[in-house]
XYZ file of C-alpha atoms in Angstrom:
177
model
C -11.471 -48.172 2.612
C -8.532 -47.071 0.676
C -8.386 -43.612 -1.505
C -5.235 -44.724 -3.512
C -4.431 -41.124 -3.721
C -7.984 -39.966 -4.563
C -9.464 -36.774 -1.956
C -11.440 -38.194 0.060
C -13.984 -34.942 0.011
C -13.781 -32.072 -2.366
C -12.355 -30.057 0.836
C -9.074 -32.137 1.288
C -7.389 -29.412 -1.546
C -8.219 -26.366 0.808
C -5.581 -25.201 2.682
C -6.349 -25.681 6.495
C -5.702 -22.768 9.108
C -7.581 -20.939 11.952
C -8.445 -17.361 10.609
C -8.881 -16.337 14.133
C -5.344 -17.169 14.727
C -2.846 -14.567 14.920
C -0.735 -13.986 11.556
C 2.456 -15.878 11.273
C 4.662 -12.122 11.493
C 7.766 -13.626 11.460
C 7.184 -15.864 7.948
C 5.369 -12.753 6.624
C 8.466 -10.852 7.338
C 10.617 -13.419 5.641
C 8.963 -13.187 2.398
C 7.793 -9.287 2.529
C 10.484 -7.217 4.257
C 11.960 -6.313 1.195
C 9.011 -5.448 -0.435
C 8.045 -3.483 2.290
C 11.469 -1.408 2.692
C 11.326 -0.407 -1.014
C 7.635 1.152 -0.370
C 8.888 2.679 2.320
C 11.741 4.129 0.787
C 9.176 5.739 -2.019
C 8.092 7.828 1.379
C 10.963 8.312 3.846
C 14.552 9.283 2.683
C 17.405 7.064 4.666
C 17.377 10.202 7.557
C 14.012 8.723 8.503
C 15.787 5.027 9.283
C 13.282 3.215 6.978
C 14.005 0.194 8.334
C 12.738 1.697 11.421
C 9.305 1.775 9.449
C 9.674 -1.553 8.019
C 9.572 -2.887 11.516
C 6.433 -0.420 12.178
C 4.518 -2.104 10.005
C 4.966 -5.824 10.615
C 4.260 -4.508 14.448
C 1.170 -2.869 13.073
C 0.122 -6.139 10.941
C 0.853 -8.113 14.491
C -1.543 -5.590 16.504
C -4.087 -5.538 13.919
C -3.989 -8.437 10.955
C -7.647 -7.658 9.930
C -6.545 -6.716 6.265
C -5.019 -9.735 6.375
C -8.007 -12.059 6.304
C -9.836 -12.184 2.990
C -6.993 -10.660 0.746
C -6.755 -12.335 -2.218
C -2.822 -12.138 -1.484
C -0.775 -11.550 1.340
C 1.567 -9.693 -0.410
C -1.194 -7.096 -1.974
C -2.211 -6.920 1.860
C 1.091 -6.239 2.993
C 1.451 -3.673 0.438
C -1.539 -2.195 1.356
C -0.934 -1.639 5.130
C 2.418 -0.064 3.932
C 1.154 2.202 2.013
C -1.313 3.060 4.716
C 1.042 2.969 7.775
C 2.962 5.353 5.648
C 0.357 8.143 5.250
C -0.601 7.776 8.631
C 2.680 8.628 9.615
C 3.494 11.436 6.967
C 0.053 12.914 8.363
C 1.825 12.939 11.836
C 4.637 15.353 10.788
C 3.081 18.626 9.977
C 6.521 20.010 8.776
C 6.409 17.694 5.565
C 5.618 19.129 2.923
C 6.134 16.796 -0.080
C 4.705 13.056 -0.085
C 7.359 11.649 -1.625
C 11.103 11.417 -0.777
C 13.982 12.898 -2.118
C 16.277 10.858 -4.358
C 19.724 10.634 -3.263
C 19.153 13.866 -2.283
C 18.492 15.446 -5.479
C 14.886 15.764 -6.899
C 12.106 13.950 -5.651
C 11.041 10.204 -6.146
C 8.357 10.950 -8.977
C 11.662 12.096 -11.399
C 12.593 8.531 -11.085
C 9.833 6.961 -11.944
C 7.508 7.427 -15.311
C 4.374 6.305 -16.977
C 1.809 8.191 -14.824
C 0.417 11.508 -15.649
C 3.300 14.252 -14.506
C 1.555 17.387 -14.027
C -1.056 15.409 -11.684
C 1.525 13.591 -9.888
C 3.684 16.769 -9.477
C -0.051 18.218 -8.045
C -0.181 15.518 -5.549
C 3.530 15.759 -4.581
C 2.394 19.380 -3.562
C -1.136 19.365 -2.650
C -1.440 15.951 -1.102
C -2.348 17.382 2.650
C -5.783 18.310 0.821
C -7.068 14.819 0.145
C -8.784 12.827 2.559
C -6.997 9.892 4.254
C -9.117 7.299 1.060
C -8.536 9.490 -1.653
C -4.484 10.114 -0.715
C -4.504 6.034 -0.710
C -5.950 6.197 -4.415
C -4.003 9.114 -5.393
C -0.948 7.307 -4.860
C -1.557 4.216 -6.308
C -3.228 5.576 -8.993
C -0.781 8.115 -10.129
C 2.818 6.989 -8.650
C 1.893 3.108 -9.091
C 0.042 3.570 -12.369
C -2.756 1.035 -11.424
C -5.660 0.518 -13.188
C -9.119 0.682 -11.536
C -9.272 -2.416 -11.243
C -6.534 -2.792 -9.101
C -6.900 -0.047 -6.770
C -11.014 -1.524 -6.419
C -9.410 -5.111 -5.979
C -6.448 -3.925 -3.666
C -8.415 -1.649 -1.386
C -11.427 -3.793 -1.321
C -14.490 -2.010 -3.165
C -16.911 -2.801 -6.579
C -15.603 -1.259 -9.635
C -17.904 1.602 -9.476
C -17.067 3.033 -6.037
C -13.303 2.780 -7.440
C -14.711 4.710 -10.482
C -15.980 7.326 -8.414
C -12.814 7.788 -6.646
C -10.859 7.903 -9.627
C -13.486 10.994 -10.877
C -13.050 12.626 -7.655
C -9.500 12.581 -8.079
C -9.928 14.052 -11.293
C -11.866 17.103 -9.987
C -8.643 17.601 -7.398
C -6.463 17.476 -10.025
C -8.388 19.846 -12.301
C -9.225 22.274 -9.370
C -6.895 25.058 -9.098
């Protein structure tokens, strides 16, 4: 019979896709390039060809979209997979020695920004070779992003508590000498 515009099921509201089926790159470039080159540009000064990066990463989501699937948003999974593509690749060059760039080639990127603690940030900016590849990820959004624990536990995929203890263990970095 007819619906006249009633659901048929309680289902009919849920988007439909194949989450076996390989990320649409090109529409998550569309809506997320720009996002990505200004994370990017928080790591790599313009000598580095960020938009070199920024086309990295979308290869990297195309090789391996697993952090795609169950994000609660494509854009904190994007984000994400910048920020870790990012590391990975600061890692790579043992001649860096800061994390973050330089600012129009004056200063580093943590004298533009405010709000998160400045002698812990200026620690990481330094130190940041010391931390292992999870607690680097927390580090930085923790101290350059400012975000709560409840992001970082939400954005990287963990119960509050383990993102409690990784906050504490960041603490005892940061308080080490």
């Amino acid at each position: 019979g007819r619906t006249h515009g009633a659901l048929r099921s309680p289902t009919d509201r849920l988007p439909t896709f194949d989450v076996d089926a390989p990320p649409d790159i090109e529409g998550l470039y569309g809506r997320f390039s720009a996002l990505v080159l200004r994370r990017v540009r928080r790591f790599f000064g313009a000598d580095d060809k960020p938009e070199d990066i920024v086309q990295e990463v979308f290869a990297a989501l195309a090789r391996d979209p697993a952090g795609l699937r169950g994000a609660l948003r494509e854009s904190s999974a994007v984000y994400r997979k910048t920020t870790l593509h990012c590391l990975a690749r600061l890692r790579k060059n043992p001649g860096r020695k800061s994390l973050l760039a330089t600012v129009r080639g004056e200063g580093n990127w943590l004298e533009a920004v405010g709000g998160s603690d400045e002698p812990q940030v200026r620690r990481l900016q330094r130190d940041w070779r010391a931390l292992s590849p999870e607690l680097l990820e927390v580090a930085v959004y923790a101290e350059v992003d400012g975000m709560t624990v409840g992001q970082i536990s939400e954005l990287i995929g963990v119960e509050r508590g383990r993102g409690l203890e990784l906050l504490a263990d960041l603490r005892k970095f940061a308080g080490a000498p």
